[in-house]
């Protein structure tokens, strides 16, 4: 019975879960319209082509078989492995981590390759819940300029907090808690 429940849990964790709230769906529609615009100069056009930015993630995450999707997946795999290895090294050294996941095997890239994608979607859900206009401010500057890495840090810190209320000194700049 225990094996069956473990198998079912692993099976559930292996499927992507990007179910979105109506508020996030609305924001994604707005962002898609912003990303579809052509900007003649400036950071927005550069951010649309930068694999490390949220704009690139949102534009290409649902594509199949494109070079942009391959580039994004490769970047996410590298980022995932880097975070996983760093957290495990910190734990071996008894160093404090910036989030408190009791079982780091949940984030093992080989077992759960879509873990970071779930963290990103959950962080975006939390953002529209706590700060509905956060990514809309300054003509959507945050939606273009924020890095995927920052979204993941915020997601891990809020999904696996070390404190009931995250102290101001540990909160990431630009994010609401």
Coordinates of N, CA and C in Angstrom, one line a residue:
X1 N 0.8 -1.2 0.0 CA 0.0 0.0 0.0 C 0.9 1.3 0.0
X2 N 2.0 1.2 0.8 CA 2.8 2.3 0.9 C 3.5 2.6 -0.5
X3 N 3.9 1.5 -1.2 CA 4.5 1.7 -2.5 C 3.5 2.3 -3.5
X4 N 2.3 1.9 -3.4 CA 1.2 2.4 -4.3 C 1.0 3.9 -4.1
X5 N 1.0 4.3 -2.8 CA 0.8 5.7 -2.5 C 2.0 6.5 -3.0
X6 N 3.2 6.0 -2.8 CA 4.4 6.7 -3.2 C 4.4 6.8 -4.8
X7 N 4.0 5.7 -5.4 CA 3.9 5.8 -6.9 C 2.9 6.8 -7.4
X8 N 1.8 6.8 -6.8 CA 0.8 7.8 -7.2 C 1.2 9.2 -6.9
X9 N 1.9 9.5 -5.8 CA 2.4 10.8 -5.5 C 3.4 11.2 -6.5
X10 N 4.3 10.3 -6.8 CA 5.4 10.6 -7.8 C 4.8 10.8 -9.2
X11 N 3.7 10.1 -9.5 CA 3.1 10.3 -10.8 C 2.4 11.6 -10.9
X12 N 1.8 12.1 -9.8 CA 1.1 13.4 -9.8 C 2.2 14.5 -9.9
X13 N 3.3 14.3 -9.3 CA 4.4 15.3 -9.3 C 5.1 15.4 -10.6
X14 N 4.9 14.4 -11.4 CA 5.6 14.4 -12.7 C 4.9 15.1 -13.8
X15 N 3.6 15.4 -13.6 CA 2.9 16.1 -14.6 C 2.9 17.6 -14.4
X16 N 3.0 18.4 -15.4 CA 3.0 19.8 -15.2 C 1.7 20.3 -14.7
X17 N 1.8 21.3 -13.8 CA 0.5 21.8 -13.2 C 0.5 23.3 -13.3
X18 N 0.2 23.8 -14.5 CA 0.1 25.2 -14.7 C -1.3 25.7 -14.7
X19 N -2.2 25.1 -13.9 CA -3.5 25.6 -13.8 C -3.4 27.0 -13.3
X20 N -4.2 27.9 -13.9 CA -4.0 29.3 -13.5 C -5.3 29.9 -13.1
X21 N -5.2 30.8 -12.1 CA -6.4 31.5 -11.6 C -6.9 32.5 -12.7
X22 N -8.1 33.0 -12.6 CA -8.6 33.9 -13.6 C -7.8 35.2 -13.6
X23 N -7.3 35.6 -12.4 CA -6.5 36.9 -12.3 C -5.1 36.7 -13.0
X24 N -4.5 35.5 -12.9 CA -3.3 35.3 -13.6 C -3.5 35.1 -15.1
X25 N -4.6 34.5 -15.5 CA -4.9 34.4 -16.9 C -5.1 35.7 -17.5
X26 N -5.8 36.6 -16.8 CA -6.0 38.0 -17.3 C -4.7 38.7 -17.5
X27 N -3.8 38.6 -16.5 CA -2.5 39.2 -16.6 C -1.7 38.6 -17.8
X28 N -1.7 37.3 -17.9 CA -1.0 36.7 -19.0 C -1.5 37.2 -20.4
X29 N -2.8 37.4 -20.5 CA -3.3 38.0 -21.8 C -2.8 39.4 -22.0
X30 N -2.8 40.2 -21.0 CA -2.2 41.5 -21.1 C -0.7 41.5 -21.5
X31 N 0.0 40.6 -20.8 CA 1.4 40.5 -21.1 C 1.7 40.0 -22.5
X32 N 0.9 39.1 -23.0 CA 1.0 38.6 -24.3 C 0.8 39.8 -25.3
X33 N -0.1 40.6 -25.1 CA -0.3 41.8 -25.9 C 0.9 42.7 -25.9
X34 N 1.5 42.9 -24.7 CA 2.6 43.7 -24.5 C 3.8 43.1 -25.3
X35 N 4.0 41.8 -25.1 CA 5.1 41.1 -25.7 C 5.0 41.1 -27.3
X36 N 3.8 41.1 -27.8 CA 3.5 41.1 -29.2 C 3.9 42.4 -29.9
X37 N 3.9 43.5 -29.1 CA 4.2 44.8 -29.7 C 5.7 44.8 -30.2
X38 N 5.9 45.6 -31.2 CA 7.3 45.8 -31.6 C 7.8 47.1 -31.0
X39 N 8.9 47.0 -30.3 CA 9.5 48.2 -29.8 C 10.8 48.5 -30.6
X40 N 10.9 49.7 -31.1 CA 12.0 50.0 -32.0 C 13.3 50.0 -31.3
X41 N 13.4 50.5 -30.1 CA 14.6 50.5 -29.4 C 14.3 50.2 -27.9
X42 N 15.4 50.1 -27.1 CA 15.2 50.1 -25.7 C 15.3 48.7 -25.1
X43 N 15.2 48.6 -23.8 CA 15.4 47.4 -23.1 C 14.3 46.4 -23.3
X44 N 13.0 46.9 -23.6 CA 11.9 45.9 -23.7 C 12.2 44.9 -24.9
X45 N 12.7 45.4 -26.0 CA 13.0 44.6 -27.2 C 14.1 43.6 -26.8
X46 N 15.1 44.1 -26.1 CA 16.2 43.2 -25.7 C 15.7 42.1 -24.7
X47 N 14.9 42.5 -23.8 CA 14.4 41.6 -22.7 C 13.5 40.5 -23.4
X48 N 12.8 40.8 -24.5 CA 12.0 39.8 -25.1 C 12.9 38.7 -25.7
X49 N 14.1 39.0 -26.0 CA 15.1 38.0 -26.6 C 16.0 37.4 -25.6
X50 N 16.0 37.8 -24.4 CA 16.9 37.4 -23.3 C 16.4 36.2 -22.6
X51 N 17.0 35.0 -22.8 CA 16.5 33.8 -22.2 C 16.4 33.8 -20.7
X52 N 17.1 34.7 -20.0 CA 17.1 34.8 -18.6 C 16.0 35.6 -18.0
X53 N 15.1 36.2 -18.9 CA 14.1 37.1 -18.5 C 12.7 36.4 -18.5
X54 N 11.8 36.9 -17.6 CA 10.5 36.4 -17.6 C 9.7 36.5 -18.9
X55 N 10.0 37.6 -19.6 CA 9.3 37.9 -20.9 C 9.6 36.7 -21.9
X56 N 10.8 36.2 -21.9 CA 11.2 35.1 -22.8 C 10.5 33.9 -22.3
X57 N 10.5 33.6 -21.0 CA 9.8 32.4 -20.5 C 8.3 32.4 -20.9
X58 N 7.6 33.5 -20.7 CA 6.2 33.5 -21.0 C 5.9 33.5 -22.5
X59 N 6.8 34.0 -23.3 CA 6.6 33.9 -24.7 C 6.8 32.5 -25.3
X60 N 7.7 31.7 -24.7 CA 8.1 30.5 -25.4 C 7.8 29.2 -24.6
X61 N 7.3 29.3 -23.4 CA 7.1 28.1 -22.5 C 6.1 27.1 -23.1
X62 N 5.1 27.5 -23.9 CA 4.1 26.6 -24.4 C 4.4 26.2 -25.8
X63 N 5.5 26.6 -26.4 CA 5.9 26.2 -27.8 C 6.4 24.8 -27.8
X64 N 6.3 24.2 -29.0 CA 6.8 22.8 -29.2 C 7.8 22.8 -30.3
X65 N 9.0 22.3 -30.1 CA 10.0 22.1 -31.1 C 10.6 23.3 -31.8
X66 N 10.5 24.5 -31.1 CA 11.2 25.6 -31.7 C 12.6 25.8 -31.1
X67 N 13.4 26.5 -31.8 CA 14.8 26.8 -31.2 C 14.7 27.6 -29.9
X68 N 13.7 28.5 -29.8 CA 13.5 29.3 -28.6 C 13.1 28.5 -27.4
X69 N 12.2 27.5 -27.7 CA 11.8 26.6 -26.6 C 13.0 25.7 -26.2
X70 N 13.8 25.2 -27.1 CA 15.0 24.4 -26.7 C 15.9 25.2 -25.9
X71 N 16.2 26.5 -26.3 CA 17.1 27.4 -25.6 C 16.5 27.6 -24.2
X72 N 15.2 27.8 -24.0 CA 14.6 28.0 -22.7 C 14.7 26.8 -21.9
X73 N 14.4 25.6 -22.4 CA 14.5 24.4 -21.6 C 15.9 24.1 -21.2
X74 N 16.9 24.4 -22.0 CA 18.3 24.2 -21.7 C 18.7 25.1 -20.6
X75 N 18.3 26.4 -20.6 CA 18.6 27.3 -19.6 C 17.9 26.9 -18.3
X76 N 16.7 26.5 -18.3 CA 16.0 26.0 -17.1 C 16.7 24.8 -16.5
X77 N 17.1 23.9 -17.3 CA 17.8 22.7 -16.8 C 19.1 23.1 -16.1
X78 N 19.9 23.9 -16.7 CA 21.1 24.4 -16.0 C 20.8 25.1 -14.7
X79 N 19.8 26.0 -14.7 CA 19.5 26.7 -13.5 C 19.0 25.8 -12.4
X80 N 18.2 24.8 -12.8 CA 17.6 23.8 -11.9 C 18.7 23.0 -11.3
X81 N 19.7 22.5 -12.1 CA 20.8 21.8 -11.5 C 21.7 22.6 -10.6
X82 N 21.9 23.9 -11.0 CA 22.7 24.8 -10.2 C 22.1 25.0 -8.8
X83 N 20.8 25.3 -8.8 CA 20.1 25.6 -7.5 C 20.1 24.3 -6.7
X84 N 19.8 23.2 -7.3 CA 19.7 21.9 -6.5 C 21.1 21.6 -5.9
X85 N 22.1 21.7 -6.7 CA 23.5 21.4 -6.2 C 23.9 22.3 -5.1
X86 N 23.6 23.6 -5.2 CA 23.9 24.6 -4.2 C 23.2 24.3 -2.9
X87 N 21.9 24.1 -3.0 CA 21.2 23.8 -1.8 C 21.7 22.5 -1.1
X88 N 22.0 21.5 -1.8 CA 22.5 20.3 -1.2 C 23.9 20.5 -0.6
X89 N 24.7 21.3 -1.2 CA 26.0 21.7 -0.6 C 25.9 22.5 0.6
X90 N 25.0 23.4 0.6 CA 24.7 24.2 1.9 C 24.3 23.3 3.0
X91 N 23.4 22.4 2.7 CA 22.9 21.5 3.7 C 24.0 20.6 4.3
X92 N 24.9 20.1 3.4 CA 26.0 19.2 3.9 C 26.9 20.0 4.8
X93 N 27.0 21.3 4.5 CA 27.9 22.1 5.3 C 27.2 22.8 6.5
X94 N 26.0 22.4 6.7 CA 25.1 22.9 7.8 C 25.0 24.5 7.7
X95 N 25.1 25.0 6.5 CA 24.9 26.4 6.3 C 23.4 26.7 6.1
X96 N 23.0 27.9 6.6 CA 21.6 28.3 6.4 C 21.3 28.5 4.9
X97 N 20.1 28.1 4.5 CA 19.6 28.3 3.2 C 18.6 29.4 3.2
X98 N 18.3 30.0 2.0 CA 17.3 31.1 2.0 C 15.9 30.6 1.8
X99 N 15.7 29.3 1.8 CA 14.4 28.7 1.8 C 14.5 27.4 2.6
X100 N 13.4 26.9 3.1 CA 13.5 25.7 4.0 C 12.6 24.6 3.4
X101 N 13.1 23.9 2.5 CA 12.5 22.7 1.9 C 12.9 21.5 2.8
X102 N 12.0 20.8 3.4 CA 12.4 19.7 4.2 C 13.0 18.5 3.4
X103 N 12.5 18.3 2.3 CA 12.9 17.2 1.4 C 13.4 17.7 0.1
X104 N 14.7 17.9 -0.1 CA 15.2 18.5 -1.3 C 15.0 17.5 -2.5
X105 N 14.7 16.3 -2.3 CA 14.5 15.3 -3.4 C 13.3 15.7 -4.2
X106 N 12.4 16.5 -3.7 CA 11.3 17.0 -4.5 C 11.8 17.9 -5.6
X107 N 12.9 18.6 -5.4 CA 13.5 19.4 -6.5 C 14.5 18.8 -7.3
X108 N 14.8 17.5 -7.1 CA 15.8 16.8 -7.9 C 15.4 16.9 -9.4
X109 N 16.3 17.4 -10.2 CA 16.0 17.6 -11.6 C 15.8 16.3 -12.4
X110 N 16.4 15.3 -12.0 CA 16.1 14.0 -12.7 C 14.8 13.4 -12.4
X111 N 14.3 13.6 -11.1 CA 13.0 13.1 -10.7 C 11.8 14.0 -11.1
X112 N 12.1 15.3 -11.0 CA 11.0 16.3 -11.2 C 11.5 17.4 -12.1
X113 N 11.6 17.1 -13.4 CA 12.2 18.1 -14.3 C 11.4 19.4 -14.5
X114 N 10.1 19.3 -14.2 CA 9.3 20.5 -14.3 C 9.1 21.3 -13.0
X115 N 9.9 21.0 -12.0 CA 9.8 21.6 -10.7 C 9.9 23.1 -10.8
X116 N 10.9 23.6 -11.4 CA 11.1 25.1 -11.5 C 10.0 25.7 -12.3
X117 N 9.5 25.1 -13.3 CA 8.3 25.7 -14.0 C 7.1 25.9 -13.0
X118 N 6.9 24.9 -12.2 CA 5.8 25.0 -11.2 C 6.1 26.1 -10.2
X119 N 7.4 26.2 -9.8 CA 7.8 27.3 -8.9 C 7.5 28.6 -9.5
X120 N 7.8 28.8 -10.8 CA 7.6 30.1 -11.5 C 6.1 30.4 -11.6
X121 N 5.3 29.4 -12.0 CA 3.9 29.6 -12.1 C 3.3 29.9 -10.7
X122 N 3.7 29.2 -9.7 CA 3.2 29.5 -8.3 C 3.6 30.9 -7.9
X123 N 4.8 31.3 -8.2 CA 5.2 32.7 -7.8 C 4.4 33.7 -8.5
X124 N 4.1 33.5 -9.8 CA 3.3 34.4 -10.5 C 1.8 34.5 -9.9
X125 N 1.3 33.3 -9.6 CA 0.0 33.2 -8.9 C 0.0 34.1 -7.6
X126 N 1.1 33.9 -6.8 CA 1.2 34.6 -5.6 C 1.3 36.1 -5.8
X127 N 2.0 36.5 -6.8 CA 2.2 37.9 -7.2 C 0.9 38.5 -7.5
X128 N 0.1 37.9 -8.4 CA -1.2 38.5 -8.7 C -2.2 38.5 -7.6
X129 N -2.0 37.6 -6.6 CA -2.8 37.6 -5.4 C -2.4 38.7 -4.5
X130 N -1.2 38.9 -4.2 CA -0.7 39.9 -3.2 C -0.5 41.3 -3.8
X131 N 0.0 41.3 -5.1 CA 0.3 42.6 -5.7 C -0.2 42.6 -7.2
X132 N -1.5 42.7 -7.4 CA -2.1 42.5 -8.7 C -1.5 43.5 -9.8
X133 N -1.0 44.6 -9.4 CA -0.5 45.6 -10.4 C 1.0 45.6 -10.4
X134 N 1.7 44.7 -9.7 CA 3.1 44.7 -9.6 C 3.8 44.6 -10.9
X135 N 3.4 43.6 -11.8 CA 4.0 43.5 -13.1 C 3.5 44.4 -14.1
X136 N 2.4 45.2 -13.8 CA 1.8 46.1 -14.7 C 2.4 47.5 -14.5
X137 N 3.1 47.8 -13.4 CA 3.6 49.1 -13.1 C 4.6 49.6 -14.1
X138 N 4.7 50.9 -14.2 CA 5.7 51.5 -15.1 C 5.7 50.9 -16.5
X139 N 4.4 50.9 -17.0 CA 4.3 50.4 -18.4 C 4.8 49.0 -18.6
X140 N 4.6 48.1 -17.6 CA 4.9 46.7 -17.6 C 6.4 46.5 -17.6
X141 N 7.2 47.4 -17.0 CA 8.6 47.3 -16.9 C 9.1 46.0 -16.2
X142 N 8.4 45.7 -15.1 CA 8.8 44.4 -14.4 C 8.5 43.2 -15.2
X143 N 7.5 43.2 -16.0 CA 7.1 42.0 -16.8 C 8.2 41.8 -17.8
X144 N 8.9 42.8 -18.2 CA 10.0 42.7 -19.2 C 11.3 42.5 -18.5
X145 N 11.6 43.2 -17.5 CA 12.9 43.2 -16.9 C 13.3 42.2 -15.9
X146 N 12.3 41.6 -15.2 CA 12.6 40.7 -14.1 C 13.2 39.4 -14.7
X147 N 14.2 38.9 -13.9 CA 14.8 37.7 -14.4 C 14.0 36.5 -13.9
X148 N 14.1 35.4 -14.6 CA 13.5 34.1 -14.2 C 14.1 33.7 -12.8
X149 N 15.4 33.9 -12.6 CA 16.1 33.6 -11.4 C 15.4 34.3 -10.2
X150 N 15.1 35.6 -10.4 CA 14.4 36.3 -9.3 C 13.0 35.7 -9.0
X151 N 12.3 35.4 -10.0 CA 11.0 34.8 -9.8 C 11.1 33.5 -9.1
X152 N 12.1 32.7 -9.4 CA 12.3 31.4 -8.8 C 12.7 31.6 -7.3
X153 N 13.6 32.6 -7.0 CA 14.0 32.9 -5.7 C 12.8 33.2 -4.8
X154 N 12.0 34.1 -5.4 CA 10.8 34.5 -4.7 C 9.8 33.4 -4.5
X155 N 9.7 32.5 -5.5 CA 8.8 31.4 -5.4 C 9.3 30.4 -4.4
X156 N 10.5 30.1 -4.4 CA 11.1 29.1 -3.4 C 10.9 29.7 -2.0
X157 N 11.2 31.0 -1.8 CA 11.2 31.6 -0.5 C 9.8 31.7 0.1
X158 N 8.8 31.9 -0.8 CA 7.4 32.0 -0.3 C 6.7 30.6 -0.3
X159 N 7.1 29.6 -1.1 CA 6.5 28.3 -1.0 C 7.1 27.4 0.1
X160 N 8.4 27.7 0.4 CA 9.1 26.9 1.4 C 9.8 27.9 2.4
X161 N 9.0 28.7 3.1 CA 9.6 29.7 4.0 C 10.2 29.1 5.2
X162 N 11.2 29.8 5.7 CA 11.9 29.4 6.9 C 11.2 30.0 8.1
X163 N 10.4 31.0 7.9 CA 9.8 31.7 9.0 C 8.3 31.9 8.7
X164 N 7.5 32.1 9.7 CA 6.1 32.3 9.5 C 5.9 33.6 8.7
X165 N 6.6 34.6 9.1 CA 6.6 35.9 8.4 C 8.1 36.1 8.0
X166 N 8.4 36.3 6.7 CA 9.7 36.4 6.3 C 10.2 37.8 6.7
X167 N 11.3 37.9 7.5 CA 11.8 39.1 8.0 C 12.2 40.1 6.8
X168 N 12.0 41.4 7.0 CA 12.3 42.4 6.0 C 13.7 42.2 5.5
X169 N 14.7 41.9 6.3 CA 16.1 41.8 5.9 C 16.3 40.6 4.9
X170 N 15.4 39.7 4.9 CA 15.5 38.5 4.0 C 14.6 38.6 2.8
X171 N 13.7 39.6 2.8 CA 12.8 39.8 1.6 C 13.6 40.3 0.4
X172 N 13.2 39.8 -0.7 CA 13.8 40.2 -2.0 C 13.2 41.6 -2.4
X173 N 14.1 42.5 -2.9 CA 13.6 43.8 -3.3 C 12.7 43.7 -4.5
X174 N 11.7 44.5 -4.5 CA 10.7 44.6 -5.6 C 9.6 43.6 -5.5
X175 N 9.6 42.7 -4.4 CA 8.5 41.7 -4.3 C 7.7 42.0 -3.0
X176 N 6.4 41.8 -3.1 CA 5.6 42.0 -1.9 C 5.4 40.6 -1.2
X177 N 5.3 40.6 0.1 CA 5.2 39.4 0.9 C 3.9 39.4 1.7

